[in-house]
mmCIF file of C-alpha atoms and ligand atoms in Angstrom:
data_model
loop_
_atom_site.group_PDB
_atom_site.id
_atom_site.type_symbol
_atom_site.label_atom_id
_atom_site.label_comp_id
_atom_site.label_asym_id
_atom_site.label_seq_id
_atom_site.Cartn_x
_atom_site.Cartn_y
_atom_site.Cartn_z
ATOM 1 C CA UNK K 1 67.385 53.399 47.466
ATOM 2 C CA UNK K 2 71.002 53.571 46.617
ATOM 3 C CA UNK K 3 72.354 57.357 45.991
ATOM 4 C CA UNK K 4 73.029 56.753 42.670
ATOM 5 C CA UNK K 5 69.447 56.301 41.888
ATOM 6 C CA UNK K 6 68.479 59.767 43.896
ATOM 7 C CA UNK K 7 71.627 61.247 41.917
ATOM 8 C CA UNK K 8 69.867 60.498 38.333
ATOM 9 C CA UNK K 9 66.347 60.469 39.503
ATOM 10 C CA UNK K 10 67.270 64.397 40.700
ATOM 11 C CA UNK K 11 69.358 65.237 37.908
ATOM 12 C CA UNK K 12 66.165 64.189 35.319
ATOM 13 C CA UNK K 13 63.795 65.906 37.406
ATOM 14 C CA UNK K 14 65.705 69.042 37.215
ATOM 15 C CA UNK K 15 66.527 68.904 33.709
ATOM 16 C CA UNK K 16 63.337 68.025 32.767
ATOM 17 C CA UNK K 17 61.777 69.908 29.255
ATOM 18 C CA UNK K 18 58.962 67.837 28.619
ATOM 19 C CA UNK K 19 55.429 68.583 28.560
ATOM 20 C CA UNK K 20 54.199 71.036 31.665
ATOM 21 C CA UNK K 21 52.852 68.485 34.572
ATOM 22 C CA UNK K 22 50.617 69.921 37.448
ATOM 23 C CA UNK K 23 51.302 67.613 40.725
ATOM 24 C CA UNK K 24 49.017 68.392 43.788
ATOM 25 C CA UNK K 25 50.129 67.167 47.285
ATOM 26 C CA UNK K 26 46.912 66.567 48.799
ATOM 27 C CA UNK K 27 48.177 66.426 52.369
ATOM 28 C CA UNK K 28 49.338 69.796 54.398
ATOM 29 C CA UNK K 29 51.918 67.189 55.993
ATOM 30 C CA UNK K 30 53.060 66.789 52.415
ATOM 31 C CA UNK K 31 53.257 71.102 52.085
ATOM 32 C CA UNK K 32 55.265 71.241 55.259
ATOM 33 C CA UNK K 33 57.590 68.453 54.404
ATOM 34 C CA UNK K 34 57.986 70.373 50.657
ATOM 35 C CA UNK K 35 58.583 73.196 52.252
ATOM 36 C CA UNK K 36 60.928 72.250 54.581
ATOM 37 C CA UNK K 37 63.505 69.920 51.963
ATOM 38 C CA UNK K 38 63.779 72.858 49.511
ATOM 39 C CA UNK K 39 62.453 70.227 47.141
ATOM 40 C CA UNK K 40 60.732 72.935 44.402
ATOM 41 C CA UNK K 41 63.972 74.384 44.314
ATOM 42 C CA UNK K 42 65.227 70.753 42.869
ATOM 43 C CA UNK K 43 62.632 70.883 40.087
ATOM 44 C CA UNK K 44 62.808 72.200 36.421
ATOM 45 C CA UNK K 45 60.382 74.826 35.768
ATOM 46 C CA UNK K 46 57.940 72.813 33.627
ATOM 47 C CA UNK K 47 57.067 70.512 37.226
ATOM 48 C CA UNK K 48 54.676 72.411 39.122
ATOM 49 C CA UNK K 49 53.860 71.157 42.448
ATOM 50 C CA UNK K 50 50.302 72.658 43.988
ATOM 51 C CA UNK K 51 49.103 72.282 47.389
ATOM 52 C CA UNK K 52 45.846 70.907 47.920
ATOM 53 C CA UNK K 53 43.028 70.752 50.373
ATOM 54 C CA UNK K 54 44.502 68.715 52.710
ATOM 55 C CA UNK K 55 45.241 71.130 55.638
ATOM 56 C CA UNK K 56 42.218 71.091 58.194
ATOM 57 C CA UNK K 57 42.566 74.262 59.318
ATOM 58 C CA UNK K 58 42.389 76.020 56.079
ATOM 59 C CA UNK K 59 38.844 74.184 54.857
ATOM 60 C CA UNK K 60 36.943 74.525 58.058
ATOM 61 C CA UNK K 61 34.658 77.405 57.653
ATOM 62 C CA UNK K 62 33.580 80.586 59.450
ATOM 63 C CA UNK K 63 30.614 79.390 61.486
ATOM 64 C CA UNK K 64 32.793 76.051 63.312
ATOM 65 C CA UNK K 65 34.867 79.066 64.774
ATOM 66 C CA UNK K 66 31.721 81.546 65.525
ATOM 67 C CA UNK K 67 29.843 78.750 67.190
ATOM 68 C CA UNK K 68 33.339 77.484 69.050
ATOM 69 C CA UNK K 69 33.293 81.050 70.354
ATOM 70 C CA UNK K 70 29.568 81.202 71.207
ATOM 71 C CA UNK K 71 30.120 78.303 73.520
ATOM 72 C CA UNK K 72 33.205 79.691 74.987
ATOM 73 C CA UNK K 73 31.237 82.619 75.785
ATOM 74 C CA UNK K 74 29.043 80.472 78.377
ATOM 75 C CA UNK K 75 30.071 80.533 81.645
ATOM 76 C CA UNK K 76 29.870 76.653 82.460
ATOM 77 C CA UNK K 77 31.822 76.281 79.028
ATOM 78 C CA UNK K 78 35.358 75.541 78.462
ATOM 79 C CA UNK K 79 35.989 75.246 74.620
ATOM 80 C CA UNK K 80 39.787 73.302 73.885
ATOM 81 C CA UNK K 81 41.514 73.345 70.450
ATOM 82 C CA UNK K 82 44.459 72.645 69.089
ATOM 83 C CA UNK K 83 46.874 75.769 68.928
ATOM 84 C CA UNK K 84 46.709 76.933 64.812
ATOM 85 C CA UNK K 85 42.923 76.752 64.600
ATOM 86 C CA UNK K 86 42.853 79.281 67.687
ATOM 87 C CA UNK K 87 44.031 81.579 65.074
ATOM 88 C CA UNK K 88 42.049 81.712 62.076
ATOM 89 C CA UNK K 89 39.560 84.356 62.234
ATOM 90 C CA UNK K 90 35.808 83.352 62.056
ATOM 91 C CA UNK K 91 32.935 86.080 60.923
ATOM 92 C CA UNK K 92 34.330 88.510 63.342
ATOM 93 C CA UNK K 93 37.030 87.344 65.294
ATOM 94 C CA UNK K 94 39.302 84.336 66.126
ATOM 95 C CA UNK K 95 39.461 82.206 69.416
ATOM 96 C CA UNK K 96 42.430 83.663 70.414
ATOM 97 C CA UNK K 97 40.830 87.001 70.345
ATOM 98 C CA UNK K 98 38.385 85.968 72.004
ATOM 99 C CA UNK K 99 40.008 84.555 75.051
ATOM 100 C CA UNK K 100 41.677 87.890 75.498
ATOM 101 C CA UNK K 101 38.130 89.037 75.918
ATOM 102 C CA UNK K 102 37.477 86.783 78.550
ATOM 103 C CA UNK K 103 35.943 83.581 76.786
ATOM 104 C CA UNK K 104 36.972 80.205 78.109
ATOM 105 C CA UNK K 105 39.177 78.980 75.391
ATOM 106 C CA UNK K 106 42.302 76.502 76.297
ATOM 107 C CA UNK K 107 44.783 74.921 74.022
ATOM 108 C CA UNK K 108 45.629 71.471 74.104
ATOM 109 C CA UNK K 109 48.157 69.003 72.815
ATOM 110 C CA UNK K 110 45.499 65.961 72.352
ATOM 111 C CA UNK K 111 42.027 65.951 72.797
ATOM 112 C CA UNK K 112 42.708 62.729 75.334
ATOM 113 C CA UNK K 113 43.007 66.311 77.314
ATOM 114 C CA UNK K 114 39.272 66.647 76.985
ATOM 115 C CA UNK K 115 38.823 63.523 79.306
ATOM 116 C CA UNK K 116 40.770 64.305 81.968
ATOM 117 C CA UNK K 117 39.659 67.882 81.935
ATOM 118 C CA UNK K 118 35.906 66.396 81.792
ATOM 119 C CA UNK K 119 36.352 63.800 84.253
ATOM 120 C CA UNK K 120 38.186 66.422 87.212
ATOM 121 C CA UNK K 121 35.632 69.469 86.944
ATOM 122 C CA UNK K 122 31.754 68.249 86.262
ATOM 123 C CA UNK K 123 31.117 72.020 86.868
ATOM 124 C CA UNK K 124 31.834 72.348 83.339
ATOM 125 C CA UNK K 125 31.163 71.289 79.813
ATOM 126 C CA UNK K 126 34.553 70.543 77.729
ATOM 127 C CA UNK K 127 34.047 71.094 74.318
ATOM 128 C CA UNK K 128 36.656 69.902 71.729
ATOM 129 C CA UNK K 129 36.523 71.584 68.557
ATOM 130 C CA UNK K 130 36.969 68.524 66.250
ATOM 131 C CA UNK K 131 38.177 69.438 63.285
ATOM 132 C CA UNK K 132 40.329 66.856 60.827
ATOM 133 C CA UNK K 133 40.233 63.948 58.636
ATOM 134 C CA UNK K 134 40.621 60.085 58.320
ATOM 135 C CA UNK K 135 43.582 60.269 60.543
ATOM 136 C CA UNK K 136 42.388 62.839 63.749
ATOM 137 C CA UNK K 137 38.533 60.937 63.469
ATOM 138 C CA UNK K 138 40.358 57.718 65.488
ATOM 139 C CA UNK K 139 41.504 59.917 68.014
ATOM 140 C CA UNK K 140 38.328 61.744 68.359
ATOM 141 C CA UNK K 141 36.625 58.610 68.255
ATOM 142 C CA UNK K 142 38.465 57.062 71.320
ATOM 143 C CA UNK K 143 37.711 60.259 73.359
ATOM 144 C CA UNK K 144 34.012 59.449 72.920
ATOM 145 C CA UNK K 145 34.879 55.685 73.744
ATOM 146 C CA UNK K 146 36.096 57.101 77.136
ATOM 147 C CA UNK K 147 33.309 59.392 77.519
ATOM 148 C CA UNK K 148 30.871 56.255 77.286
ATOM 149 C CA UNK K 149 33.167 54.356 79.514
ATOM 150 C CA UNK K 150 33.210 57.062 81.972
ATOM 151 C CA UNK K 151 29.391 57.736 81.804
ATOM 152 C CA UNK K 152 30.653 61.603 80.997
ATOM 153 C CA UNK K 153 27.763 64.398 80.451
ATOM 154 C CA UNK K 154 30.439 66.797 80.688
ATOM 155 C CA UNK K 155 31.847 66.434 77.179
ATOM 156 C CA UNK K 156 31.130 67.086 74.099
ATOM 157 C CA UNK K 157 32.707 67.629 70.733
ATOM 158 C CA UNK K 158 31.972 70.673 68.156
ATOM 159 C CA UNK K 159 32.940 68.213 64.821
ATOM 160 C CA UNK K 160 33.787 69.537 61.293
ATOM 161 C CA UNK K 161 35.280 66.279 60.016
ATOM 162 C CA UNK K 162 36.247 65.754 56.656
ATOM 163 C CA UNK K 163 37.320 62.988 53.935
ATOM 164 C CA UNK K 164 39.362 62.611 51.099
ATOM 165 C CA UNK K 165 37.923 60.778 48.134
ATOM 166 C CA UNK K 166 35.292 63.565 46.978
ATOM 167 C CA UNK K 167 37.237 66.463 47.503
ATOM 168 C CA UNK K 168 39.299 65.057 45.626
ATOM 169 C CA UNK K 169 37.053 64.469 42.720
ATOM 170 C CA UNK K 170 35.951 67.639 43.218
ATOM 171 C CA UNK K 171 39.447 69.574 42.611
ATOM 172 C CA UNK K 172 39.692 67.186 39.392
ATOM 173 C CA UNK K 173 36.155 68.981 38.545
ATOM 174 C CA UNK K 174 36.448 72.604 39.604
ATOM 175 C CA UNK K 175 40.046 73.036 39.734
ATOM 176 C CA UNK K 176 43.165 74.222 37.870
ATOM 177 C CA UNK K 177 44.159 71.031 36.471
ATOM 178 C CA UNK K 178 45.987 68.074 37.513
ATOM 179 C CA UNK K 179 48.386 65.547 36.321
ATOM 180 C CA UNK K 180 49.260 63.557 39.600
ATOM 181 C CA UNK K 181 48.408 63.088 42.883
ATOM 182 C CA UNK K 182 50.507 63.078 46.002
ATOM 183 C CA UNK K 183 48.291 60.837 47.521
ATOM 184 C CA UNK K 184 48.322 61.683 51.461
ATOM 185 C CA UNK K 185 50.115 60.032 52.849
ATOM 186 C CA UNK K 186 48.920 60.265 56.975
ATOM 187 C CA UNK K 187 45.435 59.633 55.737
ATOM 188 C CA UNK K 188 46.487 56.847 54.024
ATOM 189 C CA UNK K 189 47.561 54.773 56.719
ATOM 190 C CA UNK K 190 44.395 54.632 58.083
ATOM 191 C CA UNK K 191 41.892 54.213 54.891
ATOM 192 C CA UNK K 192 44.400 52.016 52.743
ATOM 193 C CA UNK K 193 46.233 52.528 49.664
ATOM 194 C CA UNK K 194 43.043 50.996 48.080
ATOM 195 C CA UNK K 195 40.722 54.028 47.531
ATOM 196 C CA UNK K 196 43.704 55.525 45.868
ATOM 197 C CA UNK K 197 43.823 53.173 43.709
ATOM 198 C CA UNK K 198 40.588 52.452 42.436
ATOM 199 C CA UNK K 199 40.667 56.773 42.311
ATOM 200 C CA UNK K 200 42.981 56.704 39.726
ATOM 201 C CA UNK K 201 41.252 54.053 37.488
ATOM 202 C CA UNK K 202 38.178 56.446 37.962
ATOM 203 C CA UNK K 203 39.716 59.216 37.256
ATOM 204 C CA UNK K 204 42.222 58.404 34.757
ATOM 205 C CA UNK K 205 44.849 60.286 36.509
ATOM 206 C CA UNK K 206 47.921 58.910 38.376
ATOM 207 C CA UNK K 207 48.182 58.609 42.145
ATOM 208 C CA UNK K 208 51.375 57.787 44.536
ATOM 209 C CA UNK K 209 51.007 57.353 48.144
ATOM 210 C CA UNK K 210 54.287 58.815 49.405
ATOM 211 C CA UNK K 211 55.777 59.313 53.108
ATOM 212 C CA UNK K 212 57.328 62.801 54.173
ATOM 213 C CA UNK K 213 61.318 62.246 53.401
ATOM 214 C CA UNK K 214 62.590 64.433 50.668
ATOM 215 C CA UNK K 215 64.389 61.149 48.769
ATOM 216 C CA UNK K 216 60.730 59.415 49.133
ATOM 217 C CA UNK K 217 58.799 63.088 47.990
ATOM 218 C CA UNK K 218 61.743 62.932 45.101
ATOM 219 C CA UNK K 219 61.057 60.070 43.889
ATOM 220 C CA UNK K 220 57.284 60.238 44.137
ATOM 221 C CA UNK K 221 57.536 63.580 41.361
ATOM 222 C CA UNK K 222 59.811 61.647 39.850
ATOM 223 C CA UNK K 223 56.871 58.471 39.229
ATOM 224 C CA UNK K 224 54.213 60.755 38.980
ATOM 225 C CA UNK K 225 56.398 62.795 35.997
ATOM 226 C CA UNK K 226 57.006 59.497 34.191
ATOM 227 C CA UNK K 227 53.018 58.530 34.685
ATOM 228 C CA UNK K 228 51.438 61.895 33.270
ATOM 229 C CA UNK K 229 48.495 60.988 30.806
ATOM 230 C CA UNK K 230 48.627 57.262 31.682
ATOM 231 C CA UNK K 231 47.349 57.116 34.829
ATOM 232 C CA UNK K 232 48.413 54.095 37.160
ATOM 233 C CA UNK K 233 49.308 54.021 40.502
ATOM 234 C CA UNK K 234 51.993 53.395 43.487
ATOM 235 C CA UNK K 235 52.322 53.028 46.645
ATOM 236 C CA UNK K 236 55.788 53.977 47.484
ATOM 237 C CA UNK K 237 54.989 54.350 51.166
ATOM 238 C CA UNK K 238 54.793 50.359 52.253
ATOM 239 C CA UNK K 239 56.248 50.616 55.379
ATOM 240 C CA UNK K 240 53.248 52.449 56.809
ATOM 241 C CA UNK K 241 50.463 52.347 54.652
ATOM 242 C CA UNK K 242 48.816 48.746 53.840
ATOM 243 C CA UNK K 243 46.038 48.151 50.816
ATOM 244 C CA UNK K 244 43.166 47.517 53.588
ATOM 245 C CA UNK K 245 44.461 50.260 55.881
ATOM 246 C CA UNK K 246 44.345 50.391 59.760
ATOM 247 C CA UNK K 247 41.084 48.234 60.739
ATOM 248 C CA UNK K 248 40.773 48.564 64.401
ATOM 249 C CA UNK K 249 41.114 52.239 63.387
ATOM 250 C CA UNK K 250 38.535 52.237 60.798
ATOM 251 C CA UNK K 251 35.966 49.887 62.828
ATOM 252 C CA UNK K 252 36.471 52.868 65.796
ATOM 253 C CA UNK K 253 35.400 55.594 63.253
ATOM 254 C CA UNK K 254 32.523 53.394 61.830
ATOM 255 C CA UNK K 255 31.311 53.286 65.705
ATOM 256 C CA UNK K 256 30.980 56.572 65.931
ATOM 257 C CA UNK K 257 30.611 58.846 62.867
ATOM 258 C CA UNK K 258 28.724 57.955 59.566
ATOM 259 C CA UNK K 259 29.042 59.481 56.168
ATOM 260 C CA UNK K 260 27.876 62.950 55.420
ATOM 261 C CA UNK K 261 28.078 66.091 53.268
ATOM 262 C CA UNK K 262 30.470 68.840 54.276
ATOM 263 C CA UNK K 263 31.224 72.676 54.351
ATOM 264 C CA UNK K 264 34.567 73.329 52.482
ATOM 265 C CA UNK K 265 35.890 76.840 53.026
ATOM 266 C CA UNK K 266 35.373 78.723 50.312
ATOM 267 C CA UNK K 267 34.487 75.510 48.544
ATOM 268 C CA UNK K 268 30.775 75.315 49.623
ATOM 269 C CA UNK K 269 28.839 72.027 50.438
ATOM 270 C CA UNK K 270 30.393 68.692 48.638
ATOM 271 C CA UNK K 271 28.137 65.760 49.056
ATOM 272 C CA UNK K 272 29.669 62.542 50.867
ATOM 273 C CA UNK K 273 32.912 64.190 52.036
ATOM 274 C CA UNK K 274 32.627 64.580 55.857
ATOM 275 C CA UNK K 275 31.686 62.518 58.729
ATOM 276 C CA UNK K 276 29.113 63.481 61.254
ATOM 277 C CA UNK K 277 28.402 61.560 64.680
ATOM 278 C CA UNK K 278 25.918 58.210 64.644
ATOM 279 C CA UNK K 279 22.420 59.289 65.973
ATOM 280 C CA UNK K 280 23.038 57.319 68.938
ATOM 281 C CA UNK K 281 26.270 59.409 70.303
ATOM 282 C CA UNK K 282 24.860 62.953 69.251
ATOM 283 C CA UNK K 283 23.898 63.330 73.139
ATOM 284 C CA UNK K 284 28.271 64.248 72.364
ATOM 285 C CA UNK K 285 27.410 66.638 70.167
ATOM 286 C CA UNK K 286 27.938 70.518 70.752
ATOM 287 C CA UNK K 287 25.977 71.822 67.748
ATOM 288 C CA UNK K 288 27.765 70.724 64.657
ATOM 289 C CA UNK K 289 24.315 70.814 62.835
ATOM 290 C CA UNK K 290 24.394 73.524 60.064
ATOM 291 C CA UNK K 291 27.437 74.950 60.395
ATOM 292 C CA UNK K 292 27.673 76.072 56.873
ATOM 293 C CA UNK K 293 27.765 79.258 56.398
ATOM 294 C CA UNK K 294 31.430 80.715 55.387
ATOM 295 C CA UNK K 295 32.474 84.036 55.154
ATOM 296 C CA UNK K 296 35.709 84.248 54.225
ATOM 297 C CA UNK K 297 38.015 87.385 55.149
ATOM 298 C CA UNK K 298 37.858 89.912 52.027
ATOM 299 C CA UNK K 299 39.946 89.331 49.258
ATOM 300 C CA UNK K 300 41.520 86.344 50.824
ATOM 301 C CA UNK K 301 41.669 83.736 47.887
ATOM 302 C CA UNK K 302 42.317 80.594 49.927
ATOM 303 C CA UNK K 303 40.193 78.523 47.868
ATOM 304 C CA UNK K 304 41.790 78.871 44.771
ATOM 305 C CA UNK K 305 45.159 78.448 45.740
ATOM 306 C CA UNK K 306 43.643 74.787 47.318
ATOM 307 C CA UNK K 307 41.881 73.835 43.939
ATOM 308 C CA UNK K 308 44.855 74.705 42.315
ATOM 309 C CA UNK K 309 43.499 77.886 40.176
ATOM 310 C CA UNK K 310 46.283 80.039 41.736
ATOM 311 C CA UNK K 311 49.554 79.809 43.445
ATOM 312 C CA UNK K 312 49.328 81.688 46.614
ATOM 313 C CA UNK K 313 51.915 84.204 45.156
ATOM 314 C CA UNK K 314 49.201 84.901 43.105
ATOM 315 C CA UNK K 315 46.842 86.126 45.665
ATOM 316 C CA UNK K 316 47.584 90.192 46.282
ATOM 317 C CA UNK K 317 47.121 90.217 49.932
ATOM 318 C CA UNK K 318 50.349 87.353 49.751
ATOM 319 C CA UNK K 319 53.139 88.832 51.729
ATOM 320 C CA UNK K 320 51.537 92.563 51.966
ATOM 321 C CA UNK K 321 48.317 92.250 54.285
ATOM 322 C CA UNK K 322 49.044 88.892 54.620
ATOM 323 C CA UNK K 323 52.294 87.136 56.189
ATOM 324 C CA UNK K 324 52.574 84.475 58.634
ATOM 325 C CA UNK K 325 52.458 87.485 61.985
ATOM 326 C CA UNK K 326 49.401 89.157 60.260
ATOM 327 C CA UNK K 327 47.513 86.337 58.549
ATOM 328 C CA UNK K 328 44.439 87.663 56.801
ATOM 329 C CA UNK K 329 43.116 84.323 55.751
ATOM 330 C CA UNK K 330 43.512 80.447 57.298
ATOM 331 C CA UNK K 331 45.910 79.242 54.671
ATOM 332 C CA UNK K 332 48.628 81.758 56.402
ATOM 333 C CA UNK K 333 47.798 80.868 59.587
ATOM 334 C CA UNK K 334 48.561 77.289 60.035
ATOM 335 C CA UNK K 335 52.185 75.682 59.966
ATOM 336 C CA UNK K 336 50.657 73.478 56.904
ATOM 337 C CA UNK K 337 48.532 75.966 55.088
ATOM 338 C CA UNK K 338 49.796 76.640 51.466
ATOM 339 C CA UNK K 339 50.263 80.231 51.687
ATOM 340 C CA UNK K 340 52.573 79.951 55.132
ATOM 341 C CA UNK K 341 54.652 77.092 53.668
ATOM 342 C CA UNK K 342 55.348 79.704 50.316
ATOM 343 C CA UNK K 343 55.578 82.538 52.462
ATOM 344 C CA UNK K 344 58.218 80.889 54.740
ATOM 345 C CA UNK K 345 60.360 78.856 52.204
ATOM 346 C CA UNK K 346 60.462 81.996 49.320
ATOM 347 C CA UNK K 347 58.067 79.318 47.027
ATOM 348 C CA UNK K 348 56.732 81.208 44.144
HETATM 349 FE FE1 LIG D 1 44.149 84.178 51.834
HETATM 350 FE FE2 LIG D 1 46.414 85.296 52.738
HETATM 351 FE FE3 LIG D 1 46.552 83.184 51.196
HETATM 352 FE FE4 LIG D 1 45.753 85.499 50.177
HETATM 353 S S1 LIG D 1 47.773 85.042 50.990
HETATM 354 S S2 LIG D 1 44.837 83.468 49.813
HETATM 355 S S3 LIG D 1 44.646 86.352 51.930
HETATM 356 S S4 LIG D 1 45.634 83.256 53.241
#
């Protein structure tokens, strides 16, 4: 795009002193990357820009992390996470906490990690705690691929996997209000622009798959602005996203996981939005049967701010009880939760 385009397209999108318009960036990526180019600082008043449910960390609920620490608490255990859900606190405490207690709890960089680990100690049982969406479930799905391969007993995964399309609806039902969608973009490149698209015909409301540079976020406000109340949609992220999505990396998920309802934090049980393992590879699984209940820290309003009924300013533990060193709640813990990205970049 030539600068003189970004120039204007900025210039209107600051200015702008039309009719309020609500865009939600469904993707935590999409927070971060917000965050991180200043970009609400480039908009006029009357664009609001909400973050949605798109961070994993912030929608898994209380009894993934209390059953993650039961097993930890066995002694032929070893539970491995990735490093921000080691510190969001379940019913009582978080898996950080209790590691320093003496519970065998290990972070990890991929859960490839869990192979390896499996493959070199058949003393113990590696649990990964797989938590995500449509773009982790590949990964988690090749794990198990090398867990067949490898005829491993040894490892299992605790899964809390979710997907986009009816949380989605549900926000349009139960939450603030929405103009546009930031469609996410990471997820996207697996499931296709597609579902997107025939979401916004459903819906009536306008959708833009966008990648994470602030010229391509810019101009993504700047088609969703120009869309309010007509719907349509774009995909303004070509060079990674197709319409039929990633195959080999949908045909891998298919393998392994099937449709099912989910456990939202704060959110309660949406039908059809998560993905559980196929009855043939639950001999994998480490309990993720149930895992409902959710009992979120008082006072903490994390699911509001991801439905859009509040801005996390607007919670009153924000930047008092709460702040990124003494997170009360999960959307201050990880580096894509809402109420981290605000607290860190002074959004309001
Ligand atoms: Fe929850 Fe903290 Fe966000 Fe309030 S500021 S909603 S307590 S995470």
């Amino acid at each position: 795009m030539a600068d003189f385009d970004i120039k204007m397209i900025a210039e209107e999108l600051k200015n702008y002193d039309g009719e309020e318009v609500r865009i939600m960036e469904v993707c935590g990526t999409h927070t971060a990357a917000i965050s991180e180019n200043g970009i609400p600082s480039m908009l006029s008043e009357k664009i609001k820009l909400i973050s949605g449910p798109g961070c994993p960390v912030c929608v898994t609920v209380t009894a993934v992390i209390d059953k993650l620490i039961e097993l930890s608490m066995r002694s032929d255990t070893v539970v491995l996470t990735f490093g921000d859900l080691i510190r969001v606190k379940g019913t009582f405490k978080s898996l950080a906490e209790a590691k320093g207690e003496g519970a065998n709890v290990k972070m990890v960089y991929s859960p490839m990690e869990t192979v390896k680990l499996a493959k070199e100690d058949p003393s113990h049982t590696y649990v990964f705690a797989a938590i995500g969406f449509e773009t982790t479930t590949p990964v988690y799905a090749t794990v198990l691929e090398e867990a067949v391969k490898n005829n491993l007993n040894n490892l299992k995964l605790l899964t809390s996997l979710k997907t986009m399309p009816e949380v989605i609806r549900f926000v349009v039902k139960n939450g603030g209000g929405v103009d546009g969608f930031i469609a996410p973009g990471h997820v996207a490149t697996i499931t296709g622009s597609n579902i997107y698209k025939e979401l916004s015909k459903e819906l009536q409301i306008p959708f833009v798959v966008s990648g994470f540079e602030g010229t391509q976020l810019l101009l993504t406000i700047y088609s969703l602005v120009k869309m309010k109340g007509k719907g349509g949609f774009k995909n303004l992220y070509k060079s990674a996203v197709r319409e039929e999505g990633n195959i080999k990396a949908k045909e891998i998920i298919q393998k392994f996981f099937e449709p099912s309802d989910a456990s939202w934090r704060g959110m309660g049980k949406i039908p059809g939005s998560g993905l559980i393992l196929r009855e043939e590879y639950r001999k994998f699984d480490a309990g993720s049967d149930m895992l409902d209940e959710d009992n979120m820290p008082p006072g903490c309003r994390c699911a509001d701010v991801l439905v859009g009924k509040i801005k996390p300013a607007d919670c009153p533990l924000f930047g008092k009880k709460c702040t990124p060193d003494t997170a009360h709640g999960a959307c201050m813990v990880s580096t894509e939760g809402s109420c981290y990205n605000y607290f860190i970049s002074g959004r309001r």
